[in-house]
XYZ file of C-alpha atoms in Angstrom:
591
model
C 75.084 75.411 25.684
C 77.499 77.046 28.087
C 77.327 76.305 31.763
C 76.551 79.960 32.429
C 73.226 79.733 30.556
C 72.012 77.157 33.082
C 72.260 79.706 35.912
C 69.505 82.193 36.752
C 69.940 85.673 35.301
C 70.192 87.348 38.729
C 73.008 85.000 39.640
C 74.929 86.224 36.616
C 74.249 89.843 37.584
C 75.503 89.626 41.187
C 77.881 86.948 42.439
C 76.666 85.002 45.466
C 78.460 85.954 48.703
C 79.325 82.709 50.449
C 79.497 83.178 54.252
C 81.791 80.937 56.242
C 81.589 80.634 60.034
C 83.803 83.211 61.737
C 86.980 81.622 63.088
C 87.131 81.480 66.883
C 88.883 84.399 68.518
C 92.467 83.482 69.358
C 92.919 82.764 73.061
C 95.022 85.353 74.848
C 98.237 84.317 76.494
C 98.282 84.179 80.280
C 100.067 87.508 80.763
C 97.786 89.279 78.296
C 94.715 87.802 79.974
C 95.831 88.945 83.426
C 96.467 92.467 82.118
C 93.088 92.531 80.340
C 91.366 91.623 83.615
C 93.242 94.331 85.504
C 94.970 91.800 87.767
C 98.533 92.858 86.896
C 100.296 95.800 85.270
C 102.462 95.878 82.148
C 105.497 96.393 84.374
C 104.607 93.255 86.363
C 104.548 91.170 83.198
C 107.892 92.594 82.066
C 109.475 91.842 85.441
C 108.069 88.290 85.465
C 109.361 87.635 81.934
C 112.798 88.908 82.972
C 112.755 86.637 86.024
C 111.632 83.730 83.840
C 114.563 84.400 81.494
C 116.984 84.305 84.415
C 115.670 81.400 86.473
C 113.191 79.607 84.207
C 109.901 78.347 85.585
C 106.343 79.079 84.536
C 105.262 82.674 83.975
C 102.351 82.419 86.417
C 104.534 81.166 89.265
C 107.014 83.964 88.644
C 104.175 86.507 88.851
C 103.174 84.992 92.208
C 106.778 85.124 93.428
C 106.946 88.823 92.553
C 103.742 89.441 94.514
C 101.939 90.769 91.434
C 99.036 88.342 91.760
C 97.866 85.812 94.327
C 97.966 82.088 93.662
C 94.178 81.911 94.051
C 93.673 84.611 91.388
C 96.115 82.851 89.080
C 94.314 79.524 89.448
C 90.972 81.091 88.480
C 92.415 82.300 85.173
C 94.309 79.051 84.506
C 91.160 77.068 85.228
C 89.357 78.871 82.418
C 92.289 78.722 80.020
C 93.076 75.038 80.583
C 89.466 73.975 81.195
C 90.484 72.289 84.443
C 88.601 72.408 87.755
C 90.172 73.758 90.956
C 90.412 71.517 94.002
C 88.886 73.279 97.006
C 90.125 72.463 100.524
C 86.750 71.079 101.577
C 86.764 68.697 98.570
C 90.248 67.349 99.204
C 90.921 63.648 99.702
C 91.221 61.857 103.002
C 94.748 60.731 103.933
C 93.677 57.083 103.752
C 92.455 57.570 100.155
C 95.807 58.970 99.063
C 97.772 56.315 100.957
C 95.676 53.483 99.476
C 96.061 54.743 95.905
C 99.823 55.317 96.185
C 100.105 51.778 97.507
C 97.981 50.577 94.583
C 100.282 52.127 91.975
C 103.404 51.477 94.108
C 104.563 55.085 94.062
C 106.426 56.752 96.960
C 104.955 59.797 98.659
C 108.231 61.726 98.377
C 107.993 61.660 94.566
C 104.558 63.291 94.694
C 105.651 65.899 97.212
C 108.609 66.837 95.004
C 106.272 67.229 92.007
C 103.780 69.229 94.102
C 100.942 66.849 93.327
C 98.712 64.306 95.005
C 96.576 61.504 93.543
C 93.806 59.338 94.954
C 90.912 57.100 93.976
C 87.369 58.014 94.949
C 85.452 55.562 97.089
C 83.722 52.870 95.059
C 83.018 49.165 94.988
C 84.907 46.173 93.663
C 82.563 46.057 90.693
C 82.649 49.802 90.100
C 85.876 51.328 91.395
C 85.912 55.092 91.921
C 87.504 57.605 89.595
C 91.194 58.477 89.794
C 91.790 62.105 90.622
C 95.046 64.043 90.523
C 95.487 67.563 91.891
C 98.695 69.498 91.275
C 100.248 72.922 91.058
C 101.169 71.997 87.458
C 98.701 69.251 86.478
C 99.850 69.155 82.825
C 103.241 67.664 83.697
C 103.574 64.528 81.524
C 105.347 62.752 84.371
C 102.119 62.736 86.439
C 100.063 60.780 83.910
C 103.048 58.494 83.218
C 103.480 57.725 86.922
C 99.781 56.935 87.389
C 99.683 54.932 84.151
C 102.405 52.619 85.419
C 100.071 51.236 88.065
C 96.526 51.952 86.848
C 94.895 51.951 83.410
C 91.805 53.997 84.339
C 91.347 57.532 82.960
C 92.473 60.330 85.258
C 90.703 63.586 86.155
C 93.299 66.315 86.614
C 92.717 69.400 88.775
C 94.544 72.562 89.730
C 95.396 73.106 93.389
C 97.172 75.677 95.505
C 100.639 74.758 96.708
C 99.622 75.145 100.363
C 96.845 72.579 99.930
C 99.209 70.039 98.330
C 101.726 70.567 101.144
C 99.030 70.047 103.778
C 97.846 66.821 102.144
C 101.336 65.342 101.867
C 102.353 66.414 105.373
C 99.260 64.746 106.801
C 100.612 61.469 105.447
C 104.258 61.810 106.275
C 105.742 64.288 108.773
C 109.063 64.267 106.927
C 107.627 64.514 103.422
C 109.609 66.416 100.794
C 111.290 69.383 102.411
C 110.983 72.731 100.756
C 114.723 72.965 100.378
C 117.420 70.443 99.598
C 119.264 69.582 102.786
C 119.263 71.138 106.212
C 121.251 73.998 107.637
C 123.649 73.350 110.441
C 124.211 75.735 113.300
C 127.230 77.267 111.563
C 125.464 78.429 108.406
C 126.972 81.758 107.384
C 125.192 84.870 106.137
C 126.137 84.238 102.494
C 124.557 80.764 102.543
C 121.469 82.099 104.328
C 121.091 84.854 101.726
C 121.427 82.291 98.947
C 118.734 80.053 100.439
C 116.461 83.039 101.104
C 116.483 83.826 97.390
C 115.700 80.311 96.166
C 112.339 79.792 94.507
C 110.868 77.267 97.033
C 111.559 79.632 99.936
C 110.112 82.625 98.086
C 107.021 80.588 97.202
C 106.510 79.475 100.807
C 106.815 82.976 102.289
C 104.631 84.504 99.555
C 101.996 81.851 100.184
C 102.012 82.647 103.918
C 101.613 86.374 103.225
C 98.837 85.778 100.685
C 96.993 83.472 103.094
C 97.315 86.052 105.877
C 95.753 88.735 103.677
C 92.991 86.407 102.476
C 92.121 85.362 106.032
C 92.356 88.962 107.302
C 95.078 88.089 109.819
C 96.493 91.008 111.809
C 99.679 89.169 112.826
C 101.674 86.160 111.626
C 103.757 84.154 114.117
C 106.591 81.913 112.859
C 107.706 79.689 115.734
C 110.561 77.097 115.595
C 110.543 73.883 117.615
C 112.769 70.807 117.732
C 111.467 68.923 114.691
C 109.234 71.459 112.922
C 108.154 75.063 112.849
C 104.633 76.454 113.000
C 103.013 79.373 111.212
C 100.179 80.771 113.315
C 97.894 83.676 112.437
C 95.928 86.007 114.663
C 92.513 86.315 113.044
C 89.973 88.593 114.694
C 92.148 88.612 117.809
C 92.454 84.813 118.153
C 95.547 82.773 117.239
C 95.058 79.781 114.950
C 97.645 77.412 113.432
C 97.828 77.903 109.670
C 100.552 75.434 108.670
C 103.537 73.404 109.842
C 106.775 72.629 108.021
C 109.974 70.641 108.686
C 112.455 72.320 111.015
C 115.178 71.968 108.355
C 113.499 74.704 106.331
C 113.166 77.249 109.115
C 116.509 79.059 108.690
C 115.838 79.757 105.022
C 112.276 80.962 105.682
C 113.449 83.144 108.585
C 116.221 84.590 106.433
C 113.742 85.399 103.674
C 111.493 87.281 106.104
C 114.446 89.160 107.613
C 115.746 90.020 104.156
C 112.350 91.451 103.170
C 112.151 93.583 106.325
C 115.661 95.012 106.089
C 117.197 93.068 108.997
C 120.656 91.566 109.417
C 120.164 87.943 108.354
C 123.479 86.922 109.916
C 122.476 88.100 113.418
C 120.530 85.392 115.224
C 121.594 85.986 118.837
C 119.970 89.375 119.465
C 116.389 90.622 119.023
C 115.776 92.723 115.915
C 113.020 94.942 114.563
C 112.460 95.731 110.916
C 109.915 97.207 108.570
C 109.499 97.447 104.849
C 106.870 97.869 102.137
C 106.348 94.774 99.974
C 103.921 93.700 97.273
C 101.744 90.672 97.994
C 99.042 89.379 95.658
C 99.037 92.677 93.793
C 98.521 94.667 97.016
C 101.003 97.037 98.670
C 101.606 95.930 102.254
C 103.580 97.496 105.105
C 105.574 94.779 106.850
C 106.573 95.225 110.516
C 108.702 92.377 111.859
C 110.112 91.498 115.278
C 112.517 88.633 116.010
C 113.330 87.136 119.413
C 116.019 84.450 119.970
C 114.589 81.328 121.626
C 115.550 77.720 122.341
C 115.206 76.429 118.767
C 115.976 79.524 116.694
C 114.204 82.835 116.425
C 110.554 83.505 117.137
C 109.309 85.856 114.407
C 106.165 87.968 114.565
C 105.000 89.923 111.533
C 102.300 92.542 111.270
C 100.918 93.010 107.760
C 99.267 96.375 107.254
C 97.508 96.652 103.909
C 97.748 100.159 102.481
C 94.253 101.494 101.927
C 92.951 104.983 101.328
C 89.583 104.319 102.949
C 89.118 105.081 106.607
C 86.031 103.470 108.188
C 83.341 105.705 109.634
C 82.842 105.754 113.402
C 79.541 103.908 112.981
C 81.367 101.118 111.101
C 83.772 100.819 114.034
C 80.863 100.102 116.375
C 80.416 103.605 117.828
C 76.769 104.303 118.698
C 75.017 107.549 117.752
C 75.286 109.107 121.234
C 78.866 107.869 121.622
C 79.791 109.410 118.274
C 78.288 112.752 119.308
C 80.305 112.711 122.534
C 83.563 111.724 120.798
C 83.219 114.486 118.226
C 82.449 117.051 120.920
C 85.557 116.025 122.879
C 87.723 116.271 119.761
C 86.410 119.745 118.905
C 87.657 121.459 122.074
C 89.980 124.345 121.163
C 92.513 123.219 123.767
C 93.157 120.580 126.401
C 94.038 116.891 126.477
C 91.799 114.116 125.150
C 93.033 110.566 125.814
C 92.074 107.242 124.261
C 93.134 104.093 126.105
C 93.311 100.392 125.348
C 95.778 97.555 124.766
C 97.878 97.141 121.642
C 95.731 96.190 118.674
C 92.469 97.503 120.114
C 91.901 99.976 117.278
C 92.888 103.191 119.086
C 94.808 104.588 116.106
C 91.914 103.988 113.703
C 89.534 105.842 116.021
C 91.952 108.773 116.333
C 92.489 108.893 112.554
C 88.741 109.176 112.054
C 88.559 112.023 114.598
C 91.470 113.808 112.891
C 89.729 113.437 109.522
C 86.678 115.103 111.058
C 88.842 117.984 112.345
C 90.746 118.307 109.066
C 88.530 121.024 107.582
C 91.300 123.189 106.138
C 91.050 125.735 108.942
C 93.192 123.854 111.470
C 96.874 122.999 111.405
C 97.100 119.338 112.462
C 100.440 117.650 113.197
C 100.980 114.093 114.415
C 103.988 112.280 115.825
C 103.563 108.504 115.464
C 105.399 105.202 115.641
C 104.825 104.239 112.859
C 102.650 106.324 110.528
C 100.001 103.712 109.709
C 97.809 105.652 107.275
C 98.442 108.688 105.120
C 96.066 111.551 105.988
C 96.072 114.242 103.259
C 96.233 117.714 104.757
C 97.820 116.461 107.994
C 101.542 116.789 108.771
C 102.636 113.348 110.002
C 105.987 112.770 111.702
C 107.426 109.302 112.243
C 109.352 108.577 115.437
C 112.983 107.619 114.851
C 114.403 106.665 118.251
C 117.685 105.539 116.642
C 118.505 109.148 115.688
C 116.977 110.774 118.760
C 113.565 111.655 117.296
C 111.459 110.388 120.195
C 107.861 111.293 121.038
C 109.128 113.980 123.410
C 111.613 115.426 120.917
C 109.042 115.401 118.136
C 106.398 117.016 120.338
C 108.833 119.730 121.428
C 109.566 120.590 117.788
C 105.893 120.471 116.781
C 105.104 123.313 119.200
C 107.280 125.609 117.055
C 105.194 124.759 113.952
C 102.124 126.774 115.044
C 99.701 123.795 115.269
C 96.075 123.857 116.344
C 95.745 120.101 116.950
C 98.540 117.754 117.979
C 98.271 113.991 117.961
C 100.864 112.085 119.989
C 100.964 108.375 119.217
C 101.514 107.415 122.851
C 102.315 109.083 126.170
C 104.735 106.620 127.703
C 107.257 108.671 129.724
C 107.275 111.680 132.087
C 108.892 114.013 129.549
C 106.259 113.389 126.872
C 103.462 113.735 129.440
C 104.855 117.024 130.732
C 105.261 118.545 127.245
C 101.747 117.392 126.252
C 100.223 119.089 129.290
C 102.223 122.279 128.650
C 101.019 122.271 125.031
C 97.416 121.970 126.225
C 97.913 124.832 128.701
C 99.208 127.085 125.910
C 96.137 126.738 123.735
C 96.592 123.501 121.766
C 94.331 120.462 121.589
C 96.388 117.333 122.289
C 94.930 113.936 121.373
C 96.940 110.940 122.513
C 96.808 107.333 123.709
C 97.774 105.739 127.014
C 98.099 102.015 127.652
C 95.736 101.361 130.561
C 93.058 98.753 131.247
C 90.213 101.258 131.518
C 89.558 104.803 130.332
C 89.563 106.388 133.797
C 92.767 104.537 134.720
C 94.488 107.082 132.446
C 94.128 109.630 135.273
C 96.275 107.805 137.866
C 98.626 106.832 135.045
C 99.369 110.477 134.236
C 99.681 111.255 137.933
C 102.239 108.441 138.193
C 104.158 110.072 135.318
C 104.569 113.189 137.444
C 101.693 115.407 136.316
C 100.257 117.398 139.226
C 96.570 116.763 139.879
C 95.636 120.459 139.657
C 97.315 120.762 136.224
C 95.598 117.604 134.975
C 92.255 118.930 136.207
C 92.831 122.131 134.201
C 93.672 120.429 130.875
C 91.755 117.133 130.842
C 88.751 117.267 128.487
C 87.807 113.596 128.552
C 88.984 109.996 128.320
C 87.771 107.114 126.199
C 88.630 103.425 126.232
C 87.999 100.654 123.764
C 88.301 96.940 123.101
C 87.548 94.828 120.051
C 85.121 91.900 120.177
C 84.534 89.485 117.345
C 81.506 90.203 115.193
C 79.129 87.339 114.425
C 79.250 85.971 110.888
C 76.134 85.978 108.699
C 75.792 82.255 109.403
C 74.795 82.967 113.040
C 71.424 81.669 114.208
C 68.893 83.314 116.551
C 69.080 82.127 120.145
C 66.408 79.716 121.275
C 63.868 80.897 123.834
C 65.721 78.956 126.545
C 69.106 80.428 125.580
C 67.691 83.959 125.399
C 66.113 83.574 128.854
C 69.466 82.559 130.360
C 71.168 85.514 128.662
C 68.531 87.945 129.940
C 69.042 86.747 133.504
C 72.722 87.723 133.269
C 71.979 91.397 132.560
C 73.682 93.556 135.250
C 71.276 95.558 137.393
C 72.675 98.939 136.321
C 72.081 98.006 132.653
C 68.466 96.852 133.008
C 66.885 100.215 132.169
C 69.172 100.766 129.163
C 68.691 97.198 127.906
C 64.896 97.309 128.169
C 64.803 100.390 125.907
C 65.127 98.139 122.821
C 64.097 94.564 121.954
C 66.553 91.720 122.468
C 68.023 89.943 119.431
C 70.430 87.381 120.918
C 72.274 85.209 118.380
C 74.611 82.214 118.582
C 77.755 81.406 116.594
C 77.465 78.561 114.067
C 80.370 78.469 111.582
C 80.683 78.268 107.797
C 83.476 78.223 105.163
C 83.366 82.029 104.880
C 84.315 82.512 108.543
C 86.603 79.471 108.721
C 84.023 77.591 110.852
C 84.693 79.988 113.747
C 81.248 81.608 113.669
C 82.811 85.092 113.661
C 83.985 87.361 110.865
C 85.534 90.746 111.601
C 85.511 92.726 114.824
C 83.547 95.566 116.321
C 84.539 98.068 118.990
C 83.242 98.262 122.556
C 83.674 101.760 123.966
C 83.617 103.648 127.249
C 83.656 107.456 127.175
C 83.928 109.802 130.159
C 83.807 113.546 129.438
C 85.462 115.692 132.094
C 82.306 116.881 133.859
C 82.473 119.459 136.685
C 81.884 116.694 139.249
C 84.705 114.619 137.776
C 87.096 117.575 137.742
C 86.208 118.400 141.350
C 86.928 114.793 142.355
C 90.218 114.897 140.452
C 91.289 118.026 142.329
C 90.436 116.182 145.553
C 92.809 113.325 144.540
C 89.988 110.772 144.073
C 91.093 107.277 143.038
C 89.899 105.373 139.955
C 86.963 103.667 141.708
C 85.671 107.004 143.010
C 86.040 108.600 139.568
C 84.133 105.679 137.995
C 81.299 105.973 140.519
C 80.973 109.698 139.790
C 81.056 109.122 136.037
C 78.298 106.489 136.304
C 76.023 109.132 137.813
C 76.346 110.977 134.482
C 75.465 107.859 132.455
C 78.928 106.404 132.008
C 78.968 102.819 130.627
C 82.110 100.694 130.690
C 83.286 98.904 127.554
C 82.029 95.705 129.226
C 78.563 97.276 129.433
C 78.784 98.408 125.806
C 79.914 94.944 124.667
C 77.047 93.346 126.612
C 74.504 95.606 124.897
C 76.038 94.772 121.506
C 75.625 91.061 122.290
C 71.968 91.700 123.174
C 71.529 93.374 119.774
C 72.898 90.249 118.053
C 76.225 91.733 116.941
C 78.357 89.351 119.021
C 77.876 86.639 121.641
C 77.902 86.728 125.423
C 80.752 84.209 125.510
C 82.832 86.547 123.322
C 82.108 89.430 125.695
C 83.279 87.346 128.669
C 86.414 86.334 126.721
C 87.383 89.953 126.190
C 86.296 91.705 129.392
C 86.133 88.830 131.860
C 83.204 87.578 133.873
C 83.507 90.258 136.515
C 82.589 93.181 134.271
C-alpha cells in the first residue's frame, strides 16, 4: 500500500497550507527612524552622513552637532532601539557614590571624563551590595565594561545620559576634570588657531548643548562669563538669572570663538566690543542669534539672545491683557492719526504687544510700514524695514523715507533721539498713525521724555492719543498651592486703599509658589504682563498744555480710572496668577 492511501481523501485533493510565524519586522536604522518620526529631514541625514564620512563619529552625535535634532530627542529614540534606560538628572548618583566606586575599582576620574561616562554602586549592605550602574553618552563602548570588570565582577546596568549631565557629575568630583579640549590657549593665540579650535567636535558639542538647554528651559538670554580659573554659563529664565553650568577656563577661548564664528563676528578681535547676529539651527528649530561681546578682566563677557522663529503670535489675553484693557488698547491703535506710545524696559514684551496690535490693524485696507532694530517676527502684509546704522539707515532716516511710501500706519521701533521724535510728530500731524516705544519707567513718563527731546508741549498735546506701559512678572507654575487663611489675611491687609473697591469686585484666590521638576523648582513657569494704560482724555490734554509734570498727569489719569502696572500686578496676584513677593520684586515695595 502506498503512503498516499493512508492519508484522508480531502488531504489528497487540497494540499495543507502550513503557516509559519511571520518574521519580525526589521528594525529601522537610526536615520530612517528619525525621518519616520518627523524629527529630521532627508537633507539633515545626508549632511550628517557627509560629516561622518569626513570626521568620523556616530551618526546621532553628528546630527546633534548640525542642530538637526536635540540630544534629548536623540536619546529617546536610542533608548527604544538599544533597550536601555535614560538617566534623569534627579536620579543621578551622589558624588560620594561615584568616588567610592572609582576607588573600589581603582580607576581615575580623568579616564571616565574622557570617555564621557560615570559609574557608581547603589547603596547596599555588606551582605547585599548594591547594583553597579554606568551612565554614558555611548554606553556600548566595550572599554567601559572592561574597565569596570577589572575591579568588580558584578553585572552592570548600563544607561544613556546627556553629555551635560555627565560633565556636571564629573566636575562635582574634580574641578579640573577632563577639559573639553586638549591643552589651553595662551594669550597669543592667533585667529587661525582659534578658528581651528572653534570647529573641533568637543567645542561644537558644548555650544550646541548650551543652545539646546537654553531652548528647553525657555531662556531669553545666555551669559558666558570668564573668570580666573573657570567660566560660567548663566541663563535668564523668566527674567531671573540662574547658573546653568561651569567649565575650565582653558576651554573659554575656543567656546567664545565658536559663538563669535556662528554670529558672524571677527574671532581675532578680543580688545573691542562687538555685536553680531545670525540664523542658526538648534535641535531642529530655526533660531535667530543676537550676540554682544564686551572685553573684561579675564576675556570677553558674551551675552546671547536666542529668538526662536515662530509663526504664532499670542493673543492679547494670553499676554495678560484684561478685557477692558484690551478694548482700550485696540481703540487707541485704531485712531486714524496721532501718536500712540508703549513704554517699558528692554525685554518687557513691548514689541510683542505692538505686533499683536499691528496684526489687528492689518485688515488689507491699511498700508502698514515698520522700521525696527531688528525685525523680530515676520508679519505677512506688513512692510518691515530693518535699521542698518552702519550704512546710515537709522530710525530717523527710515522714518523719513517711509513717509514717501503713502502709509496709513507707521511703527517705529524706538524713539531715542530728537530727530526721530520730531519726524514722528510731523508724521502724526500730517494724517498718519504712529505707534512707537520709549524707554521710560512709567507710561506717563513718556510725556516729559518727549518734551526733553525737543517736542513742544502744544504739538504733543495735538498728536498724543495715549500711552501704555508694561512689565513682565513670573506666572505661577501648576504646582502652586492655595494660600492658607493666615497668609491670605496678611496679603489682604496689604491692599492699597485706592485698589480696595476694584479688588472687592471679585473673590480672592491667593496662591504660593512651591516648585517641581517642570518649573526647575522655582515655583514659576512663564511670564505674564502687567499693564498701565492712559488714553489722552480732555483733562489730560488740558494739563499737558499747561505744562503739568508727571505726578500731576498721573493724579488726573487716576480720576479716570487709571491703574499703574503695580496695581495691575497686585490684582493679578490676588487672582492667583503670580505672588505678592514677585510683584514687589518687579515694581518695588513703594508701588
